[in-house]
Structure formats: structure tokens, C-alpha cells
mmCIF file of C-alpha atoms and ligand atoms in Angstrom:
data_model
loop_
_atom_site.group_PDB
_atom_site.id
_atom_site.type_symbol
_atom_site.label_atom_id
_atom_site.label_comp_id
_atom_site.label_asym_id
_atom_site.label_seq_id
_atom_site.Cartn_x
_atom_site.Cartn_y
_atom_site.Cartn_z
ATOM 1 C CA MET A 1 -1.880 -12.438 0.692
ATOM 2 C CA THR A 2 0.724 -15.123 0.193
ATOM 3 C CA THR A 3 0.833 -16.809 3.547
ATOM 4 C CA SER A 4 -1.665 -19.260 4.423
ATOM 5 C CA GLN A 5 0.129 -21.070 7.314
ATOM 6 C CA LYS A 6 -0.664 -19.950 10.782
ATOM 7 C CA LEU A 7 1.771 -17.198 12.193
ATOM 8 C CA SER A 8 3.158 -17.816 15.471
ATOM 9 C CA PHE A 9 3.798 -14.678 17.709
ATOM 10 C CA ASP A 10 7.091 -14.188 19.423
ATOM 11 C CA VAL A 11 6.367 -12.664 23.049
ATOM 12 C CA GLN A 12 8.705 -10.266 24.702
ATOM 13 C CA LEU A 13 7.261 -8.850 27.836
ATOM 14 C CA SER A 14 8.307 -5.327 28.995
ATOM 15 C CA ASP A 15 10.824 -5.114 31.807
ATOM 16 C CA HIS A 16 9.649 -1.441 32.463
ATOM 17 C CA ALA A 17 5.959 -2.019 32.785
ATOM 18 C CA ARG A 18 4.275 0.461 34.891
ATOM 19 C CA THR A 19 3.631 -0.366 38.571
ATOM 20 C CA ALA A 20 0.135 -1.192 39.892
ATOM 21 C CA ALA A 21 0.015 2.324 41.350
ATOM 22 C CA GLU A 22 1.171 4.144 38.188
ATOM 23 C CA ARG A 23 -1.553 2.120 36.315
ATOM 24 C CA GLU A 24 -4.243 2.871 38.832
ATOM 25 C CA ALA A 25 -3.319 6.499 38.664
ATOM 26 C CA VAL A 26 -4.014 6.553 34.822
ATOM 27 C CA LEU A 27 -7.171 4.455 35.174
ATOM 28 C CA ALA A 28 -8.565 7.011 37.590
ATOM 29 C CA SER A 29 -9.108 9.479 34.837
ATOM 30 C CA PRO A 30 -8.218 7.871 31.353
ATOM 31 C CA GLY A 31 -9.785 10.243 29.141
ATOM 32 C CA PHE A 32 -9.903 8.914 25.503
ATOM 33 C CA GLY A 33 -6.821 7.958 23.533
ATOM 34 C CA LYS A 34 -4.406 9.641 25.771
ATOM 35 C CA ALA A 35 -2.636 6.915 27.673
ATOM 36 C CA PHE A 36 -1.288 3.685 26.357
ATOM 37 C CA THR A 37 -0.632 0.179 27.868
ATOM 38 C CA ASP A 38 2.662 -1.607 28.266
ATOM 39 C CA HIS A 39 2.718 -3.577 25.121
ATOM 40 C CA MET A 40 1.924 -3.561 21.432
ATOM 41 C CA VAL A 41 1.632 -6.086 18.617
ATOM 42 C CA SER A 42 3.515 -5.784 15.269
ATOM 43 C CA ILE A 43 3.461 -8.068 12.217
ATOM 44 C CA ASP A 44 5.412 -7.130 9.214
ATOM 45 C CA TYR A 45 4.642 -7.807 5.432
ATOM 46 C CA THR A 46 7.062 -8.184 2.468
ATOM 47 C CA GLU A 47 5.894 -8.664 -1.065
ATOM 48 C CA GLY A 48 6.713 -12.115 -1.972
ATOM 49 C CA THR A 49 7.145 -13.480 1.487
ATOM 50 C CA GLY A 50 3.719 -12.409 3.015
ATOM 51 C CA TRP A 51 3.265 -11.693 6.712
ATOM 52 C CA HIS A 52 6.205 -12.412 9.053
ATOM 53 C CA ASP A 53 7.825 -11.492 12.420
ATOM 54 C CA ALA A 54 4.480 -11.376 14.389
ATOM 55 C CA ARG A 55 5.498 -10.260 17.849
ATOM 56 C CA LEU A 56 4.303 -8.876 21.119
ATOM 57 C CA THR A 57 6.850 -6.349 22.561
ATOM 58 C CA PRO A 58 7.079 -3.481 24.909
ATOM 59 C CA TYR A 59 5.209 -0.361 23.869
ATOM 60 C CA GLY A 60 7.495 2.076 22.298
ATOM 61 C CA PRO A 61 8.389 4.586 19.624
ATOM 62 C CA LEU A 62 8.933 3.469 15.948
ATOM 63 C CA THR A 63 12.147 4.252 14.115
ATOM 64 C CA LEU A 64 11.276 5.004 10.459
ATOM 65 C CA ASP A 65 13.293 6.436 7.612
ATOM 66 C CA PRO A 66 11.969 9.942 6.644
ATOM 67 C CA ALA A 67 11.227 8.713 3.044
ATOM 68 C CA THR A 68 8.989 5.904 4.293
ATOM 69 C CA SER A 69 5.919 5.755 2.087
ATOM 70 C CA VAL A 70 3.263 6.396 4.716
ATOM 71 C CA PHE A 71 4.650 9.953 5.421
ATOM 72 C CA HIS A 72 4.138 11.038 1.837
ATOM 73 C CA TYR A 73 1.328 9.068 0.222
ATOM 74 C CA ALA A 74 -0.801 8.306 3.347
ATOM 75 C CA GLN A 75 -1.171 4.590 2.662
ATOM 76 C CA GLU A 76 -2.482 4.003 6.208
ATOM 77 C CA LEU A 77 -5.696 2.753 7.714
ATOM 78 C CA PHE A 78 -7.147 1.605 10.974
ATOM 79 C CA GLU A 79 -9.723 -0.228 12.972
ATOM 80 C CA GLY A 80 -11.289 0.632 16.364
ATOM 81 C CA LEU A 81 -12.832 -1.759 18.921
ATOM 82 C CA LYS A 82 -13.135 -2.246 22.669
ATOM 83 C CA ALA A 83 -12.442 -4.708 25.433
ATOM 84 C CA TYR A 84 -14.856 -4.763 28.256
ATOM 85 C CA ARG A 85 -14.549 -6.138 31.608
ATOM 86 C CA HIS A 86 -17.615 -8.078 32.857
ATOM 87 C CA ALA A 87 -18.822 -8.208 36.573
ATOM 88 C CA ASN A 88 -17.356 -11.799 36.716
ATOM 89 C CA GLY A 89 -13.904 -10.618 35.819
ATOM 90 C CA SER A 90 -13.744 -11.904 32.460
ATOM 91 C CA ILE A 91 -12.706 -9.705 29.463
ATOM 92 C CA VAL A 92 -14.531 -9.742 26.209
ATOM 93 C CA THR A 93 -14.476 -7.776 22.872
ATOM 94 C CA PHE A 94 -17.588 -7.037 20.705
ATOM 95 C CA ARG A 95 -17.759 -8.654 17.221
ATOM 96 C CA PRO A 96 -13.949 -8.568 16.430
ATOM 97 C CA TYR A 97 -14.448 -10.545 13.243
ATOM 98 C CA ALA A 98 -16.481 -7.757 11.896
ATOM 99 C CA ASN A 99 -13.630 -5.506 12.418
ATOM 100 C CA ALA A 100 -11.285 -8.170 10.871
ATOM 101 C CA ALA A 101 -13.446 -8.193 7.802
ATOM 102 C CA ARG A 102 -13.831 -4.427 7.565
ATOM 103 C CA PHE A 103 -10.035 -4.045 7.954
ATOM 104 C CA ASN A 104 -9.738 -6.210 4.893
ATOM 105 C CA GLN A 105 -12.128 -4.412 2.920
ATOM 106 C CA SER A 106 -10.317 -1.341 3.657
ATOM 107 C CA CYS A 107 -6.979 -2.869 2.719
ATOM 108 C CA LEU A 108 -8.442 -3.853 -0.633
ATOM 109 C CA ARG A 109 -9.442 -0.199 -1.413
ATOM 110 C CA MET A 110 -6.038 1.057 -0.317
ATOM 111 C CA ALA A 111 -4.115 -1.604 -2.200
ATOM 112 C CA MET A 112 -2.754 -3.070 0.908
ATOM 113 C CA PRO A 113 -2.336 -6.659 1.720
ATOM 114 C CA GLU A 114 -5.149 -8.440 3.706
ATOM 115 C CA LEU A 115 -4.473 -10.058 7.093
ATOM 116 C CA PRO A 116 -5.994 -13.401 7.766
ATOM 117 C CA GLU A 117 -8.989 -12.642 10.172
ATOM 118 C CA ASP A 118 -7.810 -15.239 12.677
ATOM 119 C CA THR A 119 -4.538 -13.429 12.998
ATOM 120 C CA PHE A 120 -6.170 -10.025 13.300
ATOM 121 C CA VAL A 121 -8.233 -11.521 16.246
ATOM 122 C CA GLU A 122 -5.275 -13.390 17.730
ATOM 123 C CA ALA A 123 -3.372 -10.075 17.708
ATOM 124 C CA LEU A 124 -6.091 -8.420 19.790
ATOM 125 C CA GLU A 125 -6.139 -11.324 22.182
ATOM 126 C CA LEU A 126 -2.555 -11.492 22.765
ATOM 127 C CA LEU A 127 -2.375 -7.829 23.513
ATOM 128 C CA VAL A 128 -5.423 -7.865 25.766
ATOM 129 C CA GLN A 129 -4.104 -10.865 27.654
ATOM 130 C CA ALA A 130 -0.664 -9.281 28.308
ATOM 131 C CA ASP A 131 -2.159 -5.931 29.437
ATOM 132 C CA ARG A 132 -5.380 -7.291 31.085
ATOM 133 C CA ASP A 133 -4.846 -5.269 34.199
ATOM 134 C CA TRP A 134 -5.358 -2.074 32.074
ATOM 135 C CA VAL A 135 -8.997 -3.212 31.134
ATOM 136 C CA PRO A 136 -10.848 -0.880 33.413
ATOM 137 C CA THR A 137 -13.152 -2.010 36.207
ATOM 138 C CA THR A 138 -15.066 1.339 36.381
ATOM 139 C CA GLU A 139 -18.572 1.091 35.087
ATOM 140 C CA GLY A 140 -18.787 2.349 31.386
ATOM 141 C CA HIS A 141 -14.854 2.443 30.975
ATOM 142 C CA SER A 142 -13.139 0.033 28.502
ATOM 143 C CA LEU A 143 -9.764 -0.682 27.029
ATOM 144 C CA TYR A 144 -9.874 0.798 23.344
ATOM 145 C CA LEU A 145 -7.920 -1.341 20.802
ATOM 146 C CA ARG A 146 -6.460 0.372 17.695
ATOM 147 C CA PRO A 147 -5.279 -2.075 14.990
ATOM 148 C CA PHE A 148 -3.640 -0.159 12.179
ATOM 149 C CA ILE A 149 -1.467 -0.742 9.134
ATOM 150 C CA ILE A 150 1.080 1.556 7.561
ATOM 151 C CA ALA A 151 3.137 1.427 4.297
ATOM 152 C CA THR A 152 6.805 1.004 5.241
ATOM 153 C CA GLN A 153 8.591 0.988 1.934
ATOM 154 C CA VAL A 154 11.315 3.557 1.810
ATOM 155 C CA GLY A 155 11.268 5.751 -1.324
ATOM 156 C CA LEU A 156 9.177 8.285 -2.982
ATOM 157 C CA GLY A 157 8.227 6.631 -6.052
ATOM 158 C CA VAL A 158 4.569 7.487 -6.579
ATOM 159 C CA ASN A 159 3.366 4.918 -9.111
ATOM 160 C CA TYR A 160 2.825 1.726 -7.196
ATOM 161 C CA PRO A 161 1.779 0.807 -3.769
ATOM 162 C CA SER A 162 4.359 0.135 -1.112
ATOM 163 C CA GLU A 163 5.794 -3.437 -1.196
ATOM 164 C CA ASN A 164 6.296 -3.437 2.489
ATOM 165 C CA TYR A 165 3.759 -2.966 5.455
ATOM 166 C CA ARG A 166 3.487 -3.108 9.216
ATOM 167 C CA PHE A 167 0.405 -4.086 10.968
ATOM 168 C CA MET A 168 0.115 -3.032 14.591
ATOM 169 C CA VAL A 169 -2.160 -3.104 17.581
ATOM 170 C CA ILE A 170 -1.911 -0.586 20.457
ATOM 171 C CA ALA A 171 -4.483 -0.274 23.415
ATOM 172 C CA SER A 172 -5.616 2.538 25.466
ATOM 173 C CA PRO A 173 -7.746 2.796 28.398
ATOM 174 C CA ALA A 174 -10.993 4.989 27.725
ATOM 175 C CA ALA A 175 -13.631 6.664 29.731
ATOM 176 C CA SER A 176 -16.216 7.787 27.361
ATOM 177 C CA TYR A 177 -15.462 9.600 23.948
ATOM 178 C CA PHE A 178 -17.404 12.729 24.557
ATOM 179 C CA SER A 179 -16.663 14.302 28.118
ATOM 180 C CA GLY A 180 -19.759 14.576 30.478
ATOM 181 C CA GLY A 181 -21.787 11.402 29.732
ATOM 182 C CA VAL A 182 -24.837 11.094 27.515
ATOM 183 C CA LYS A 183 -25.303 14.610 26.526
ATOM 184 C CA PRO A 184 -27.089 15.578 23.258
ATOM 185 C CA VAL A 185 -24.489 17.041 20.749
ATOM 186 C CA SER A 186 -25.176 19.939 18.352
ATOM 187 C CA VAL A 187 -24.133 19.386 14.915
ATOM 188 C CA TRP A 188 -23.121 21.619 11.907
ATOM 189 C CA LEU A 189 -24.140 20.774 8.438
ATOM 190 C CA SER A 190 -21.028 21.030 6.127
ATOM 191 C CA THR A 191 -21.971 22.441 2.855
ATOM 192 C CA GLU A 192 -18.650 23.964 1.912
ATOM 193 C CA TYR A 193 -16.616 20.776 2.315
ATOM 194 C CA THR A 194 -16.961 17.026 1.191
ATOM 195 C CA ARG A 195 -15.769 14.114 3.060
ATOM 196 C CA ALA A 196 -16.204 11.484 0.432
ATOM 197 C CA ALA A 197 -17.325 11.244 -3.253
ATOM 198 C CA PRO A 198 -18.492 8.294 -5.215
ATOM 199 C CA GLY A 199 -15.537 5.921 -6.203
ATOM 200 C CA GLY A 200 -13.419 7.646 -3.353
ATOM 201 C CA THR A 201 -12.285 6.216 -0.067
ATOM 202 C CA GLY A 202 -15.219 7.089 2.182
ATOM 203 C CA ALA A 203 -16.020 3.467 2.906
ATOM 204 C CA ALA A 204 -12.400 2.691 3.914
ATOM 205 C CA LYS A 205 -11.420 3.524 7.412
ATOM 206 C CA CYS A 206 -8.299 5.403 6.355
ATOM 207 C CA GLY A 207 -6.518 8.354 8.066
ATOM 208 C CA GLY A 208 -6.848 10.295 5.004
ATOM 209 C CA ASN A 209 -10.577 10.718 5.292
ATOM 210 C CA TYR A 210 -9.878 12.108 8.838
ATOM 211 C CA ALA A 211 -7.106 14.458 7.551
ATOM 212 C CA GLY A 212 -9.506 16.095 5.067
ATOM 213 C CA ALA A 213 -12.174 16.480 7.563
ATOM 214 C CA PHE A 214 -10.465 18.501 10.459
ATOM 215 C CA VAL A 215 -10.904 21.814 8.611
ATOM 216 C CA ALA A 216 -14.777 21.325 8.737
ATOM 217 C CA GLN A 217 -14.691 20.136 12.400
ATOM 218 C CA ARG A 218 -12.790 23.295 13.126
ATOM 219 C CA GLU A 219 -15.630 25.200 11.232
ATOM 220 C CA ALA A 220 -18.314 23.457 13.328
ATOM 221 C CA VAL A 221 -16.642 24.468 16.536
ATOM 222 C CA ALA A 222 -16.408 28.068 15.363
ATOM 223 C CA GLN A 223 -20.057 27.783 14.649
ATOM 224 C CA GLY A 224 -20.754 26.728 18.188
ATOM 225 C CA CYS A 225 -21.452 23.181 17.294
ATOM 226 C CA ASP A 226 -19.845 19.908 18.630
ATOM 227 C CA GLN A 227 -19.767 17.721 15.392
ATOM 228 C CA VAL A 228 -19.775 17.889 11.594
ATOM 229 C CA VAL A 229 -22.552 16.129 9.449
ATOM 230 C CA TRP A 230 -21.328 15.367 6.102
ATOM 231 C CA LEU A 231 -23.651 15.573 3.236
ATOM 232 C CA ASP A 232 -23.451 13.929 -0.256
ATOM 233 C CA SER A 233 -20.855 15.447 -2.503
ATOM 234 C CA HIS A 234 -22.989 16.142 -5.459
ATOM 235 C CA GLU A 235 -25.866 18.226 -4.152
ATOM 236 C CA HIS A 236 -24.815 18.812 -0.385
ATOM 237 C CA ARG A 237 -28.384 17.917 0.552
ATOM 238 C CA TYR A 238 -28.546 14.228 1.500
ATOM 239 C CA VAL A 239 -27.173 13.312 4.909
ATOM 240 C CA GLU A 240 -24.292 10.829 4.950
ATOM 241 C CA GLU A 241 -22.761 10.493 8.436
ATOM 242 C CA MET A 242 -20.829 12.349 11.129
ATOM 243 C CA GLY A 243 -17.366 11.511 10.052
ATOM 244 C CA GLY A 244 -16.718 9.197 12.952
ATOM 245 C CA MET A 245 -20.186 8.112 13.683
ATOM 246 C CA ASN A 246 -23.235 6.891 11.612
ATOM 247 C CA LEU A 247 -26.509 8.517 11.983
ATOM 248 C CA PHE A 248 -30.173 7.163 12.838
ATOM 249 C CA PHE A 249 -33.376 9.084 12.382
ATOM 250 C CA VAL A 250 -36.178 8.130 14.806
ATOM 251 C CA TYR A 251 -39.905 8.329 13.447
ATOM 252 C CA GLY A 252 -41.903 7.040 16.577
ATOM 253 C CA ASP A 253 -41.188 3.199 16.317
ATOM 254 C CA ARG A 254 -39.333 3.304 12.838
ATOM 255 C CA LEU A 255 -35.558 3.938 12.462
ATOM 256 C CA LEU A 256 -34.038 5.238 9.220
ATOM 257 C CA THR A 257 -30.344 5.249 8.633
ATOM 258 C CA PRO A 258 -28.664 6.471 5.412
ATOM 259 C CA ALA A 259 -27.942 3.621 3.098
ATOM 260 C CA LEU A 260 -24.386 2.466 2.402
ATOM 261 C CA THR A 261 -23.790 4.120 -0.953
ATOM 262 C CA GLY A 262 -19.934 3.635 -0.916
ATOM 263 C CA THR A 263 -19.331 7.046 0.548
ATOM 264 C CA LEU A 264 -20.239 6.242 4.293
ATOM 265 C CA LEU A 265 -18.052 4.114 6.552
ATOM 266 C CA PRO A 266 -20.112 0.783 7.150
ATOM 267 C CA GLY A 267 -20.294 1.101 10.907
ATOM 268 C CA ILE A 268 -20.399 -1.932 13.014
ATOM 269 C CA THR A 269 -22.476 -0.133 15.718
ATOM 270 C CA ARG A 270 -24.826 0.978 12.890
ATOM 271 C CA GLU A 271 -25.293 -2.613 11.668
ATOM 272 C CA SER A 272 -25.737 -3.887 15.261
ATOM 273 C CA ILE A 273 -28.390 -1.363 15.790
ATOM 274 C CA LEU A 274 -30.297 -2.348 12.511
ATOM 275 C CA THR A 275 -30.400 -6.001 13.878
ATOM 276 C CA LEU A 276 -31.210 -5.017 17.535
ATOM 277 C CA ALA A 277 -34.128 -2.648 16.205
ATOM 278 C CA GLY A 278 -36.034 -5.964 15.411
ATOM 279 C CA ASP A 279 -35.354 -7.449 18.801
ATOM 280 C CA LEU A 280 -36.801 -4.191 20.332
ATOM 281 C CA GLY A 281 -39.845 -4.309 18.266
ATOM 282 C CA LEU A 282 -38.775 -1.333 16.159
ATOM 283 C CA LYS A 283 -38.902 -1.155 12.400
ATOM 284 C CA ALA A 284 -35.578 -0.217 10.665
ATOM 285 C CA GLU A 285 -34.894 0.675 7.194
ATOM 286 C CA GLU A 286 -31.879 1.954 5.108
ATOM 287 C CA GLY A 287 -32.649 4.902 2.831
ATOM 288 C CA ARG A 288 -31.886 8.427 1.953
ATOM 289 C CA LEU A 289 -32.915 11.721 3.988
ATOM 290 C CA SER A 290 -32.391 15.388 2.894
ATOM 291 C CA ILE A 291 -31.738 18.211 5.210
ATOM 292 C CA GLU A 292 -35.029 19.876 4.178
ATOM 293 C CA GLU A 293 -36.769 16.401 5.294
ATOM 294 C CA TRP A 294 -34.799 16.423 8.454
ATOM 295 C CA GLN A 295 -35.767 20.033 9.318
ATOM 296 C CA ALA A 296 -39.426 19.644 8.260
ATOM 297 C CA GLY A 297 -39.669 16.261 10.180
ATOM 298 C CA CYS A 298 -38.534 17.736 13.322
ATOM 299 C CA GLU A 299 -40.823 20.908 12.757
ATOM 300 C CA SER A 300 -43.879 18.671 12.388
ATOM 301 C CA GLY A 301 -42.993 16.445 15.287
ATOM 302 C CA GLU A 302 -42.886 13.263 12.971
ATOM 303 C CA LEU A 303 -39.153 12.887 13.428
ATOM 304 C CA THR A 304 -38.878 12.502 17.083
ATOM 305 C CA GLU A 305 -35.377 11.548 17.740
ATOM 306 C CA VAL A 306 -31.805 11.662 15.919
ATOM 307 C CA PHE A 307 -28.683 9.919 17.301
ATOM 308 C CA ALA A 308 -25.163 8.929 16.244
ATOM 309 C CA CYS A 309 -23.450 5.833 16.823
ATOM 310 C CA GLY A 310 -20.027 4.354 16.774
ATOM 311 C CA THR A 311 -17.607 2.158 18.966
ATOM 312 C CA ALA A 312 -16.126 5.193 20.702
ATOM 313 C CA ALA A 313 -19.247 6.950 21.845
ATOM 314 C CA VAL A 314 -21.685 4.116 21.588
ATOM 315 C CA VAL A 315 -25.015 5.964 21.023
ATOM 316 C CA THR A 316 -25.177 9.733 21.298
ATOM 317 C CA PRO A 317 -28.262 11.909 20.939
ATOM 318 C CA VAL A 318 -28.280 14.850 18.516
ATOM 319 C CA GLY A 319 -29.934 17.714 20.120
ATOM 320 C CA SER A 320 -29.701 20.619 17.640
ATOM 321 C CA VAL A 321 -28.700 21.197 13.994
ATOM 322 C CA LYS A 322 -27.248 24.173 12.398
ATOM 323 C CA GLY A 323 -26.360 24.992 8.820
ATOM 324 C CA ALA A 324 -25.352 28.017 6.807
ATOM 325 C CA ASP A 325 -28.901 29.157 6.350
ATOM 326 C CA ARG A 326 -30.809 27.155 8.756
ATOM 327 C CA ALA A 327 -31.015 25.887 12.368
ATOM 328 C CA TRP A 328 -33.442 23.853 14.419
ATOM 329 C CA THR A 329 -33.715 21.505 17.521
ATOM 330 C CA VAL A 330 -34.395 17.865 17.515
ATOM 331 C CA GLY A 331 -37.519 16.986 19.607
ATOM 332 C CA ASP A 332 -36.964 19.238 22.771
ATOM 333 C CA GLY A 333 -33.187 18.998 22.554
ATOM 334 C CA THR A 334 -32.874 16.325 25.338
ATOM 335 C CA PRO A 335 -32.001 12.503 25.028
ATOM 336 C CA GLY A 336 -35.002 10.626 23.717
ATOM 337 C CA PRO A 337 -36.473 7.336 25.011
ATOM 338 C CA VAL A 338 -35.731 5.349 21.851
ATOM 339 C CA THR A 339 -32.325 6.505 21.725
ATOM 340 C CA MET A 340 -31.600 5.708 25.275
ATOM 341 C CA ARG A 341 -33.307 2.287 25.038
ATOM 342 C CA ILE A 342 -31.134 1.293 22.238
ATOM 343 C CA ARG A 343 -27.964 2.570 24.055
ATOM 344 C CA ASP A 344 -28.940 0.621 27.171
ATOM 345 C CA GLU A 345 -29.446 -2.565 25.037
ATOM 346 C CA LEU A 346 -26.077 -2.324 23.335
ATOM 347 C CA VAL A 347 -24.102 -1.230 26.335
ATOM 348 C CA GLY A 348 -25.921 -4.072 28.434
ATOM 349 C CA ILE A 349 -24.844 -6.539 25.742
ATOM 350 C CA GLN A 350 -21.252 -5.273 25.763
ATOM 351 C CA TYR A 351 -20.943 -5.303 29.573
ATOM 352 C CA GLY A 352 -22.717 -8.614 29.945
ATOM 353 C CA THR A 353 -25.594 -7.265 31.837
ATOM 354 C CA ARG A 354 -28.015 -8.397 29.097
ATOM 355 C CA PRO A 355 -28.467 -11.412 27.036
ATOM 356 C CA ASP A 356 -26.402 -11.681 23.860
ATOM 357 C CA PRO A 357 -28.816 -13.444 21.363
ATOM 358 C CA HIS A 358 -26.602 -12.687 18.297
ATOM 359 C CA SER A 359 -23.443 -14.049 19.843
ATOM 360 C CA TRP A 360 -21.629 -10.854 19.478
ATOM 361 C CA ILE A 361 -19.568 -11.296 22.598
ATOM 362 C CA HIS A 362 -16.054 -12.728 22.036
ATOM 363 C CA LYS A 363 -14.418 -13.744 25.246
ATOM 364 C CA ILE A 364 -10.904 -13.167 25.539
ATOM 365 C CA SER A 365 -9.949 -14.051 29.147
HETATM 366 C C1 LIG B 1 -15.248 4.018 12.772
HETATM 367 C C2 LIG B 1 -16.077 4.958 11.995
HETATM 368 C C3 LIG B 1 -17.625 4.912 12.252
HETATM 369 C C4 LIG B 1 -18.216 4.104 13.212
HETATM 370 O O1 LIG B 1 -18.031 2.681 12.973
HETATM 371 P P1 LIG B 1 -18.104 1.637 14.271
HETATM 372 O O2 LIG B 1 -17.644 0.374 13.599
HETATM 373 O O3 LIG B 1 -19.611 1.666 14.631
HETATM 374 O O4 LIG B 1 -17.250 2.030 15.296
HETATM 375 C C5 LIG B 1 -18.385 5.790 11.532
HETATM 376 N N1 LIG B 1 -17.756 6.699 10.560
HETATM 377 C C6 LIG B 1 -16.507 6.673 10.299
HETATM 378 C C7 LIG B 1 -15.999 7.660 9.420
HETATM 379 C C8 LIG B 1 -15.611 5.835 11.064
HETATM 380 O O5 LIG B 1 -14.321 6.069 10.811
#
């Protein structure tokens, strides 16, 4: 990072923004990540100069040389968070500085330049303010924000990281991630494939982690399951995460989540739930759980609920588990009371219907 002076954004509003009627047609059924708003933010980075040319422009395609580094060596990473509309009309985000900090942690791992946290948050604010009419009013809907950074140096040299980068933010109105509301998911235990190994990029939110995971997701679907659960790379026994969501195990009034060993993505929802647990009179700990312990706990009734958590789907119950040589249900396979209580609390804070004791809400407009 070479710039310390504050960047000022150039603002170029679209002259072909969608009409109110066109926008309402999209917002009536937004799905997830399919439609995008009228603007985007870009900031360029040049080695020696630092960050420059911060701008808000009409949303549109990029023109990049085919030899651009990101296409070949996957120096790319992203973030994900949401803007919510409160009943009084104001628009907020949830813990954006936590995303800014994690973005920079990912940048360090991927040998990419860090972006000042205030600039990261200002970019989000600028885009949401320009596209504020795209923040849905429908209950449970939101505007999903996708900051990302790509290596833009042209050339196939593989020995050094890129000297040029582009940071961007785009926004997409979102219903909920899994269609059909709060419905327990079935999970497939991946013993053939590994998502992340010690020393690798598992804790960085980089696209490459996803590229390597699709084959296992396809296997899960072929096995009749919704999602993959990743296990440790060494023994394929210890639960890590779901590859886009972190996992929590509920033993009555005690929560257990896999510890951040460097191979898991440090979810902001995960961290928020560890904090919320205390507020709700639950005990919470980080530790280690094998698939044998998961199955035995469900069979004895000691392990009462399991849920996954992440920005996109908030909190989603896990109803059944399948692996190469085993299968079982969690509880009676329906959403449990602790899962739903935590979900309601978190969603309530995000949508402004419950108090925000930890000051997680960041008002944008
Ligand atoms: C983004 C992500 C999560 C969830 O993180 P949140 O900050 O809670 O949205 C979990 N696992 C992976 C691999 C992710 O990319």
C-alpha cells in the first residue's frame, strides 16, 4: 500500500438506467446473483503509484487483454455482504468493516495490495446510494454487494504477482440464497476431494477455492444432496465447513463450531453467532468434531441440531447427512428451535426489528 491520502471518487451516473417499471419487474422475483443494478465502482492500483482513479460509473462489461493475469493465474478474491432496507426507509449494511478487514487478510495471502478500510466502505456506500432504489422493500430481501479484486497486468510471466489490479463493487438484488425459504438442507461428506490444506488458501475468500470445489458439489447433487461438507485434508474425518457457509453443532444449550485452523473461511456470520450465543444464554465454543462423533451424537440424541451460516443464506438448518459409507438424520430432520432462535435474532438485527447491542449496523442512507 503506497497511498495514504484519501481517494476521491469521480461520479458518472448512468444515462440509460432502468426505468422504475423495469426495476420493479426485476425486484418482483430477483433470485440470487442474477440481476445487477445500474452502477458499479472501480478503483485501479498500479505498483509504485498505489490506488488511483476511484470512480462510480454505469454498470457494464470490462474490456481486458486475453493475456491479463487473472485469466491465467487466478489472482482474484472477493467479499460478500448485504444492504438491508429498514421499515423507516433507511438503508444499512451489517459489519462492513469486518468485510474490509477480511478482504485485506485475503489480499495478503494472495500477494495483492490492501485497500484502506475506509475506502472499501466508502465504495459500498457510494454504490448503494446511487442505486438505493434497488434495495428491495420486500421482507427478507436485500441488496447483495460483491466487492472483488482482479490482477490486471498483461503478460504470462508466472514468477511474480501482478503489478496492476482493479478493485470493483457490483450489486445484485437478492431474494434468499436457497429457494423455498428456511428448509433444512441435506449434505454430502466429501471424502474424495479436499477444499483446503494447511498452508493453502482456505482462509482467503478467493475464487480458486470455489473453482476446485464445483466437482464435489456436482457429486453431492448426484448423491441426492444439496451441499458439500468439507473435511480435513489429512484424515478426511474432521468437519471443516460447507464451502460457502460455516457450520454449528447444537448440544442442547451449547454450540460448537470448528475452530479456525487456517483451512476454514473465517465467516462474519459465524463470528457474530459466537457473540450472539452469550446474549441468548447459550454457551459457545470452537473446537473439533469428527464425522463419527457427529453421527453418534445424532444417534444418541445428545447432538440436537446442526446449522450452516453465512451472509447469503443467513442460517440454514442441516436435516440429513450422507457419506460414502454412512447416512443419518439430524434430530427429526426439521428446523430446530435453537437454529430458528439464532436466525430470528440475527435477521432481526439486520432488518432493524431487534436491538443492535454490538453496534453491527452501519447506516448508509
Ligand atoms: C463467504 C464464505 C463463508 C461465510 O462467510 P460470511 O462472512 O459469514 O458470509 C463461509 N465459507 C466460505 C468458503 C466463504 O467463502
